[in-house]
Short mmCIF file of N, CA and C in Angstrom, two decimals:
data_model
loop_
_atom_site.label_atom_id
_atom_site.label_comp_id
_atom_site.label_asym_id
_atom_site.label_seq_id
_atom_site.Cartn_x
_atom_site.Cartn_y
_atom_site.Cartn_z
N MET A 1 -1.61 -13.76 18.28
CA MET A 1 -2.21 -12.64 18.53
C MET A 1 -1.80 -11.27 17.90
N LEU A 2 -0.48 -11.08 17.65
CA LEU A 2 0.04 -10.00 16.85
C LEU A 2 -0.40 -10.37 15.35
N LEU A 3 -0.22 -11.59 14.86
CA LEU A 3 -0.58 -11.71 13.40
C LEU A 3 -2.02 -11.52 13.19
N ASP A 4 -2.94 -11.64 14.24
CA ASP A 4 -4.18 -11.38 13.93
C ASP A 4 -4.48 -9.91 13.94
N THR A 5 -3.64 -9.00 14.75
CA THR A 5 -3.79 -7.72 14.73
C THR A 5 -3.32 -7.16 13.65
N LEU A 6 -2.05 -7.75 13.16
CA LEU A 6 -1.65 -7.35 11.83
C LEU A 6 -2.64 -7.52 10.55
N ARG A 7 -3.26 -8.64 10.56
CA ARG A 7 -4.18 -8.98 9.43
C ARG A 7 -5.46 -8.15 9.42
N GLN A 8 -5.84 -7.47 10.88
CA GLN A 8 -6.99 -6.61 10.92
C GLN A 8 -6.50 -5.10 10.38
N LEU A 9 -5.31 -4.80 10.68
CA LEU A 9 -4.69 -3.54 10.48
C LEU A 9 -4.52 -3.42 8.86
N PHE A 10 -3.93 -4.39 8.34
CA PHE A 10 -3.72 -4.35 6.90
C PHE A 10 -4.99 -4.43 6.00
N ALA A 11 -6.00 -5.14 6.67
CA ALA A 11 -7.29 -5.31 5.89
C ALA A 11 -7.93 -3.70 6.12
N ARG A 12 -8.01 -3.34 7.37
CA ARG A 12 -8.62 -2.01 7.41
C ARG A 12 -8.11 -0.96 6.64
N ASP A 13 -6.74 -0.75 6.58
CA ASP A 13 -6.04 0.33 5.69
C ASP A 13 -6.16 0.11 4.13
N LEU A 14 -6.03 -1.31 3.72
CA LEU A 14 -6.30 -1.32 2.35
C LEU A 14 -7.70 -1.13 1.93
N ASN A 15 -8.68 -1.19 2.82
CA ASN A 15 -10.14 -0.95 2.73
C ASN A 15 -10.18 0.61 2.61
N ARG A 16 -9.59 1.07 3.47
CA ARG A 16 -9.72 2.81 3.54
C ARG A 16 -8.83 3.34 2.24
N LEU A 17 -7.72 2.56 1.81
CA LEU A 17 -7.18 2.95 0.57
C LEU A 17 -8.17 2.92 -0.71
N GLN A 18 -8.84 1.82 -0.76
CA GLN A 18 -9.84 1.74 -1.70
C GLN A 18 -10.97 2.73 -1.65
N GLN A 19 -11.34 2.81 -0.37
CA GLN A 19 -12.27 4.01 -0.25
C GLN A 19 -11.91 5.35 -0.79
N GLU A 20 -10.41 5.77 -0.50
CA GLU A 20 -10.24 7.02 -0.87
C GLU A 20 -10.08 7.24 -2.36
N ILE A 21 -9.66 6.25 -2.83
CA ILE A 21 -9.50 6.03 -4.64
C ILE A 21 -11.04 6.25 -5.09
N GLU A 22 -11.92 5.50 -4.40
CA GLU A 22 -13.35 5.63 -4.85
C GLU A 22 -13.91 6.97 -4.44
N LEU A 23 -13.29 7.67 -3.63
CA LEU A 23 -13.96 9.12 -3.32
C LEU A 23 -13.57 10.21 -4.10
N TYR A 24 -12.54 10.15 -5.02
CA TYR A 24 -12.23 11.18 -5.83
C TYR A 24 -13.33 11.40 -6.66
N GLU A 25 -13.88 12.88 -6.64
CA GLU A 25 -14.96 13.20 -7.43
C GLU A 25 -14.79 13.19 -9.09
N ASP A 26 -13.38 13.43 -9.35
CA ASP A 26 -12.85 13.24 -10.89
C ASP A 26 -11.87 12.20 -10.78
N GLU A 27 -12.11 11.25 -11.62
CA GLU A 27 -10.91 10.18 -11.63
C GLU A 27 -9.78 10.68 -12.18
N HIS A 28 -9.61 11.58 -13.04
CA HIS A 28 -8.34 12.11 -13.50
C HIS A 28 -7.59 12.75 -12.33
N ARG A 29 -8.16 13.09 -11.39
CA ARG A 29 -7.40 13.76 -10.10
C ARG A 29 -6.42 12.84 -9.39
N ILE A 30 -6.75 11.71 -9.55
CA ILE A 30 -6.05 10.57 -8.82
C ILE A 30 -4.62 10.64 -9.19
N TRP A 31 -4.48 11.01 -10.48
CA TRP A 31 -3.12 11.04 -11.08
C TRP A 31 -2.53 12.59 -11.09
N HIS A 32 -3.27 13.34 -10.49
CA HIS A 32 -2.70 14.94 -10.66
C HIS A 32 -1.71 15.02 -9.49
N VAL A 33 -0.53 15.76 -9.93
CA VAL A 33 0.25 16.12 -8.98
C VAL A 33 0.43 17.68 -8.90
N GLU A 34 0.00 18.11 -7.65
CA GLU A 34 0.00 19.43 -7.46
C GLU A 34 1.31 19.99 -7.08
N GLN A 35 1.47 21.32 -7.15
CA GLN A 35 2.99 21.86 -7.01
C GLN A 35 3.09 21.56 -5.30
N GLY A 36 4.54 21.23 -5.15
CA GLY A 36 4.87 20.95 -3.76
C GLY A 36 4.39 19.57 -3.33
N ILE A 37 3.74 18.80 -4.23
CA ILE A 37 3.40 17.27 -3.91
C ILE A 37 4.12 16.42 -4.61
N ALA A 38 5.12 15.40 -4.11
CA ALA A 38 5.93 14.72 -4.99
C ALA A 38 5.07 13.73 -5.80
N ASN A 39 4.19 12.89 -5.22
CA ASN A 39 3.44 11.85 -5.91
C ASN A 39 2.00 12.14 -5.90
N SER A 40 1.34 11.44 -6.98
CA SER A 40 -0.31 11.43 -7.12
C SER A 40 -0.49 10.23 -6.20
N ALA A 41 -1.95 10.28 -5.87
CA ALA A 41 -2.71 9.16 -5.25
C ALA A 41 -2.54 7.98 -6.10
N GLY A 42 -2.38 8.04 -7.25
CA GLY A 42 -2.43 6.87 -8.08
C GLY A 42 -1.07 6.19 -7.91
N ASN A 43 -0.15 6.90 -7.82
CA ASN A 43 1.48 6.35 -7.90
C ASN A 43 1.65 5.79 -6.31
N LEU A 44 0.96 6.58 -5.55
CA LEU A 44 1.16 5.98 -4.02
C LEU A 44 0.26 4.78 -4.03
N CYS A 45 -0.84 4.37 -4.55
CA CYS A 45 -1.63 3.34 -4.58
C CYS A 45 -0.86 2.16 -5.24
N LEU A 46 -0.06 2.38 -6.36
CA LEU A 46 0.80 1.52 -7.20
C LEU A 46 1.92 0.94 -6.06
N HIS A 47 2.53 2.06 -5.47
CA HIS A 47 3.56 1.87 -4.57
C HIS A 47 3.25 0.98 -3.38
N LEU A 48 2.05 1.26 -2.83
CA LEU A 48 1.71 0.39 -1.65
C LEU A 48 1.44 -1.09 -2.01
N VAL A 49 0.66 -1.23 -3.17
CA VAL A 49 0.51 -2.58 -3.66
C VAL A 49 1.71 -3.36 -4.04
N GLY A 50 2.56 -2.68 -4.60
CA GLY A 50 3.94 -3.21 -5.06
C GLY A 50 4.66 -3.50 -3.67
N ASN A 51 4.79 -2.67 -2.87
CA ASN A 51 5.43 -3.01 -1.40
C ASN A 51 4.91 -4.13 -0.85
N LEU A 52 3.51 -4.26 -0.55
CA LEU A 52 2.89 -5.29 0.34
C LEU A 52 2.71 -6.65 -0.78
N THR A 53 2.70 -6.47 -1.82
CA THR A 53 2.76 -7.72 -2.61
C THR A 53 4.24 -8.32 -2.67
N THR A 54 5.43 -7.59 -2.49
CA THR A 54 6.73 -7.90 -2.49
C THR A 54 7.01 -8.74 -1.44
N TYR A 55 6.77 -7.79 -0.20
CA TYR A 55 7.28 -8.24 0.88
C TYR A 55 6.39 -9.15 1.76
N ILE A 56 5.24 -9.13 1.48
CA ILE A 56 4.27 -10.03 2.39
C ILE A 56 3.77 -11.25 1.27
N SER A 57 2.95 -10.78 0.30
CA SER A 57 2.37 -11.79 -0.63
C SER A 57 3.39 -12.74 -1.27
N ALA A 58 4.49 -12.24 -1.79
CA ALA A 58 5.47 -12.98 -2.46
C ALA A 58 6.46 -13.61 -1.49
N GLU A 59 7.12 -12.81 -0.56
CA GLU A 59 8.13 -13.18 0.19
C GLU A 59 7.73 -14.09 1.35
N LEU A 60 6.43 -13.88 1.92
CA LEU A 60 6.16 -14.76 3.15
C LEU A 60 4.93 -15.67 2.50
N GLY A 61 4.10 -15.21 1.29
CA GLY A 61 3.13 -16.07 1.06
C GLY A 61 3.28 -17.13 -0.17
N GLY A 62 4.51 -16.77 -0.80
CA GLY A 62 4.93 -17.53 -1.94
C GLY A 62 4.20 -17.27 -3.27
N VAL A 63 3.68 -16.16 -3.37
CA VAL A 63 2.87 -15.56 -4.45
C VAL A 63 4.00 -14.91 -5.56
N ALA A 64 3.87 -15.58 -6.92
CA ALA A 64 4.91 -15.30 -7.96
C ALA A 64 4.52 -13.79 -8.13
N TYR A 65 5.75 -12.85 -8.21
CA TYR A 65 5.52 -11.49 -8.29
C TYR A 65 7.03 -11.05 -8.61
N THR A 66 6.97 -10.10 -9.69
CA THR A 66 8.18 -9.33 -9.89
C THR A 66 7.77 -7.87 -9.83
N ARG A 67 8.53 -7.11 -9.02
CA ARG A 67 8.42 -5.96 -8.72
C ARG A 67 8.71 -4.95 -9.70
N ASP A 68 8.19 -3.87 -9.99
CA ASP A 68 8.64 -2.82 -10.99
C ASP A 68 8.38 -1.51 -9.97
N ARG A 69 9.47 -1.20 -9.26
CA ARG A 69 9.16 0.04 -8.19
C ARG A 69 9.44 1.24 -9.08
N ASP A 70 10.11 1.31 -10.07
CA ASP A 70 10.16 2.39 -11.09
C ASP A 70 8.76 2.62 -11.72
N GLY A 71 8.25 1.62 -11.94
CA GLY A 71 6.97 1.62 -12.61
C GLY A 71 5.80 2.18 -11.81
N GLU A 72 5.95 1.85 -10.19
CA GLU A 72 4.86 2.28 -9.52
C GLU A 72 5.01 3.87 -9.28
N PHE A 73 6.10 4.51 -9.69
CA PHE A 73 5.98 6.05 -9.67
C PHE A 73 5.99 6.51 -11.17
N SER A 74 6.23 5.81 -11.93
CA SER A 74 6.11 6.62 -13.44
C SER A 74 4.95 6.18 -14.27
N GLN A 75 4.15 5.16 -14.00
CA GLN A 75 2.92 4.73 -14.52
C GLN A 75 1.87 6.20 -14.28
N LYS A 76 1.18 6.13 -15.24
CA LYS A 76 0.06 7.17 -15.03
C LYS A 76 -1.30 6.55 -15.75
N ASN A 77 -2.42 7.45 -15.27
CA ASN A 77 -3.80 7.22 -15.91
C ASN A 77 -4.38 5.76 -15.88
N ILE A 78 -4.02 5.06 -15.06
CA ILE A 78 -4.47 3.60 -14.82
C ILE A 78 -6.01 3.89 -14.47
N PRO A 79 -6.93 3.43 -15.11
CA PRO A 79 -8.29 3.41 -14.66
C PRO A 79 -8.73 3.13 -13.21
N ARG A 80 -9.60 3.90 -12.65
CA ARG A 80 -9.89 3.62 -11.45
C ARG A 80 -10.27 2.12 -10.83
N PRO A 81 -11.19 1.57 -11.97
CA PRO A 81 -11.40 0.11 -11.52
C PRO A 81 -10.37 -0.86 -11.46
N GLU A 82 -9.25 -0.32 -12.44
CA GLU A 82 -7.94 -1.38 -12.26
C GLU A 82 -7.18 -1.28 -10.90
N LEU A 83 -7.21 0.12 -10.42
CA LEU A 83 -6.54 0.30 -9.19
C LEU A 83 -7.28 -0.60 -8.19
N ILE A 84 -8.55 -0.45 -8.16
CA ILE A 84 -9.37 -1.00 -7.10
C ILE A 84 -9.14 -2.51 -7.06
N GLN A 85 -9.23 -2.84 -8.33
CA GLN A 85 -8.98 -4.51 -8.46
C GLN A 85 -7.57 -4.87 -7.92
N GLN A 86 -6.62 -4.17 -8.24
CA GLN A 86 -5.18 -4.22 -7.50
C GLN A 86 -5.19 -3.99 -5.90
N ILE A 87 -5.88 -3.30 -5.63
CA ILE A 87 -5.89 -3.13 -4.02
C ILE A 87 -6.61 -4.49 -3.34
N GLU A 88 -7.66 -4.86 -4.11
CA GLU A 88 -8.52 -5.96 -3.45
C GLU A 88 -7.67 -7.06 -3.57
N LYS A 89 -7.12 -7.26 -4.67
CA LYS A 89 -6.13 -8.64 -4.82
C LYS A 89 -5.20 -8.54 -3.70
N THR A 90 -4.45 -7.57 -3.51
CA THR A 90 -3.35 -7.38 -2.55
C THR A 90 -4.01 -7.55 -1.12
N ARG A 91 -5.02 -6.99 -0.77
CA ARG A 91 -5.81 -7.38 0.48
C ARG A 91 -6.05 -8.93 0.84
N ALA A 92 -6.34 -9.60 -0.40
CA ALA A 92 -6.69 -10.78 -0.16
C ALA A 92 -5.45 -11.62 -0.05
N GLU A 93 -4.42 -11.32 -0.80
CA GLU A 93 -3.14 -12.01 -0.86
C GLU A 93 -2.26 -11.81 0.63
N VAL A 94 -2.48 -10.60 0.97
CA VAL A 94 -1.79 -10.13 2.33
C VAL A 94 -2.44 -11.02 3.52
N ASP A 95 -3.73 -11.22 3.25
CA ASP A 95 -4.52 -11.68 4.44
C ASP A 95 -4.07 -13.21 4.30
N GLN A 96 -4.02 -14.01 3.22
CA GLN A 96 -3.86 -15.22 3.08
C GLN A 96 -2.48 -15.47 3.42
N ALA A 97 -1.43 -14.64 3.09
CA ALA A 97 -0.13 -15.08 3.46
C ALA A 97 0.09 -14.87 5.05
N LEU A 98 -0.56 -14.02 5.75
CA LEU A 98 -0.47 -13.71 7.23
C LEU A 98 -1.14 -14.83 7.76
N SER A 99 -2.49 -15.33 7.15
CA SER A 99 -3.04 -16.32 8.07
C SER A 99 -2.49 -17.70 7.95
N ARG A 100 -1.41 -17.94 7.12
CA ARG A 100 -0.54 -18.96 7.07
C ARG A 100 0.76 -18.94 7.67
N LEU A 101 1.08 -17.78 8.13
CA LEU A 101 2.45 -17.73 8.73
C LEU A 101 2.44 -17.94 10.21
N PRO A 102 3.36 -18.93 10.50
CA PRO A 102 3.48 -19.55 11.72
C PRO A 102 4.02 -18.44 12.72
N VAL A 103 3.38 -18.52 13.87
CA VAL A 103 3.86 -17.46 14.97
C VAL A 103 5.32 -17.43 15.26
N SER A 104 5.83 -18.83 15.12
CA SER A 104 7.25 -18.77 15.27
C SER A 104 8.20 -18.22 14.16
N ALA A 105 7.49 -17.60 13.21
CA ALA A 105 8.41 -16.87 12.32
C ALA A 105 8.37 -15.48 12.49
N LEU A 106 7.58 -15.00 13.53
CA LEU A 106 7.79 -13.64 13.99
C LEU A 106 9.31 -13.07 14.45
N PRO A 107 9.71 -13.89 15.41
CA PRO A 107 10.90 -13.39 16.00
C PRO A 107 12.06 -13.95 15.23
N ALA A 108 11.85 -14.73 14.23
CA ALA A 108 12.86 -15.27 13.18
C ALA A 108 13.29 -13.72 12.20
N GLU A 109 14.31 -14.08 11.82
CA GLU A 109 14.98 -12.94 10.70
C GLU A 109 14.11 -12.83 9.51
N TYR A 110 13.90 -11.71 9.03
CA TYR A 110 13.01 -11.63 7.87
C TYR A 110 13.80 -12.30 6.78
N PRO A 111 13.28 -12.90 5.81
CA PRO A 111 14.35 -13.54 4.70
C PRO A 111 14.98 -12.75 3.82
N LEU A 112 14.54 -11.36 3.73
CA LEU A 112 15.35 -10.39 3.02
C LEU A 112 15.97 -9.38 3.62
N GLN A 113 16.97 -8.88 3.36
CA GLN A 113 17.70 -7.93 4.20
C GLN A 113 17.23 -6.54 3.30
N VAL A 114 16.36 -5.74 3.69
CA VAL A 114 15.93 -4.66 3.14
C VAL A 114 16.38 -3.24 3.69
N PHE A 115 16.72 -3.18 4.91
CA PHE A 115 17.48 -2.18 5.62
C PHE A 115 18.94 -2.44 5.60
N GLU A 116 19.71 -1.41 6.11
CA GLU A 116 21.02 -1.54 6.44
C GLU A 116 21.31 -2.87 7.37
N ASN A 117 20.57 -2.99 8.24
CA ASN A 117 20.73 -4.13 9.31
C ASN A 117 19.66 -5.23 9.05
N LYS A 118 20.03 -6.45 9.56
CA LYS A 118 18.73 -7.34 9.35
C LYS A 118 17.80 -7.19 10.40
N THR A 119 16.57 -7.59 10.15
CA THR A 119 15.30 -7.30 11.12
C THR A 119 14.70 -8.63 11.29
N SER A 120 13.87 -8.57 12.35
CA SER A 120 13.02 -10.00 12.66
C SER A 120 11.67 -9.40 11.76
N THR A 121 11.13 -10.62 11.64
CA THR A 121 9.96 -10.54 10.49
C THR A 121 8.81 -9.72 11.17
N GLU A 122 8.73 -9.94 12.63
CA GLU A 122 7.82 -9.05 13.25
C GLU A 122 8.08 -7.59 13.17
N TYR A 123 9.21 -7.26 13.38
CA TYR A 123 9.45 -5.79 13.09
C TYR A 123 9.24 -5.46 11.69
N PHE A 124 9.66 -5.92 10.61
CA PHE A 124 9.44 -5.69 9.29
C PHE A 124 7.99 -5.63 9.08
N LEU A 125 7.09 -6.55 9.42
CA LEU A 125 5.55 -6.51 9.32
C LEU A 125 5.13 -5.17 9.89
N ILE A 126 5.67 -4.81 10.96
CA ILE A 126 5.19 -3.68 11.70
C ILE A 126 5.54 -2.43 11.13
N HIS A 127 6.91 -2.44 10.44
CA HIS A 127 7.22 -1.37 9.51
C HIS A 127 6.48 -1.32 8.30
N LEU A 128 5.98 -2.38 7.81
CA LEU A 128 4.86 -2.37 6.61
C LEU A 128 3.70 -1.60 6.75
N ALA A 129 3.09 -2.06 8.17
CA ALA A 129 1.96 -1.51 8.50
C ALA A 129 2.00 0.01 8.62
N THR A 130 3.12 0.50 9.27
CA THR A 130 3.26 2.04 9.51
C THR A 130 3.31 2.79 7.98
N HIS A 131 3.99 1.82 7.33
CA HIS A 131 4.39 2.63 5.96
C HIS A 131 3.02 2.62 5.32
N LEU A 132 2.22 1.81 5.23
CA LEU A 132 0.92 1.85 4.56
C LEU A 132 0.02 2.85 5.20
N GLY A 133 0.10 3.24 6.55
CA GLY A 133 -0.61 4.14 7.12
C GLY A 133 0.02 5.73 6.70
N TYR A 134 1.28 5.71 6.78
CA TYR A 134 1.72 6.83 6.42
C TYR A 134 1.25 7.31 4.92
N HIS A 135 1.39 6.49 3.83
CA HIS A 135 0.87 6.79 2.46
C HIS A 135 -0.66 7.04 2.49
N LEU A 136 -1.29 6.26 3.08
CA LEU A 136 -2.56 6.48 3.35
C LEU A 136 -3.14 7.84 3.72
N GLY A 137 -2.19 8.22 4.66
CA GLY A 137 -2.70 9.66 5.12
C GLY A 137 -2.23 10.60 3.92
N GLN A 138 -1.16 10.39 3.19
CA GLN A 138 -0.99 11.41 2.11
C GLN A 138 -2.07 11.33 1.02
N VAL A 139 -2.52 10.06 0.67
CA VAL A 139 -3.70 10.00 -0.19
C VAL A 139 -4.93 10.54 0.15
N ASN A 140 -5.25 10.50 1.29
CA ASN A 140 -6.43 11.32 2.07
C ASN A 140 -6.11 12.83 1.88
N TYR A 141 -5.05 13.25 2.14
CA TYR A 141 -4.68 14.55 2.15
C TYR A 141 -4.76 15.12 0.57
N HIS A 142 -4.14 14.24 -0.24
CA HIS A 142 -4.28 14.70 -1.63
C HIS A 142 -5.58 14.83 -2.07
N ARG A 143 -6.49 13.85 -2.00
CA ARG A 143 -7.77 13.93 -2.29
C ARG A 143 -8.53 15.06 -1.74
N ARG A 144 -8.62 15.35 -0.46
CA ARG A 144 -9.37 16.45 0.15
C ARG A 144 -8.86 17.78 -0.24
N LEU A 145 -7.56 17.98 -0.67
CA LEU A 145 -6.94 19.22 -1.13
C LEU A 145 -7.38 19.35 -2.69
N LEU A 146 -7.50 18.34 -3.38
CA LEU A 146 -7.94 18.45 -4.85
C LEU A 146 -9.25 18.72 -4.97
N ASP A 147 -10.10 17.85 -4.23
CA ASP A 147 -11.54 18.12 -4.26
C ASP A 147 -11.83 19.11 -3.82
N ALA A 148 -11.25 19.90 -2.69
CA ALA A 148 -11.79 21.18 -2.32
C ALA A 148 -11.58 22.30 -3.19
N GLY A 149 -10.58 22.08 -3.93
CA GLY A 149 -9.91 22.98 -4.80
C GLY A 149 -11.04 22.89 -6.35
N SER A 150 -11.54 21.80 -6.52
CA SER A 150 -12.36 21.88 -7.60
C SER A 150 -13.76 22.38 -7.33
N GLN A 151 -14.11 22.60 -6.20
CA GLN A 151 -15.42 23.33 -5.73
C GLN A 151 -15.26 24.68 -5.83
N ALA A 152 -14.14 25.29 -5.76
CA ALA A 152 -14.12 26.74 -5.70
C ALA A 152 -14.47 27.35 -6.90
#
């Protein structure tokens, strides 16, 4: 049951991330960093794709992937259609990995030690879902702030 719930939440929030990227009135604003805001929506999108691909698609699903975490925050001006393609690919890979994950894996130790202490796979998947929601909220705020400013 938890795996089904997580699959639904990841799909829902990755769909919302895609919608947020599509809603920017000016594609260039996806990469704009306003004073007092640390990251652009584009970089947050790349970060979420890299994070979920690393920890779910690759580690739990066996997808070949080498993460470039620094690049997630340094790359700029990737066209909107390419960002959307990356989100769609991540959504499909995450769903496939979770659909194949046995329920018995949830209480087991997550294969990588990411935090100071080891965690269960269940704990880490919930962490990843909340991490996605946190940054999704930042992207939404970023878009609304910048789009409102462009209408003034």
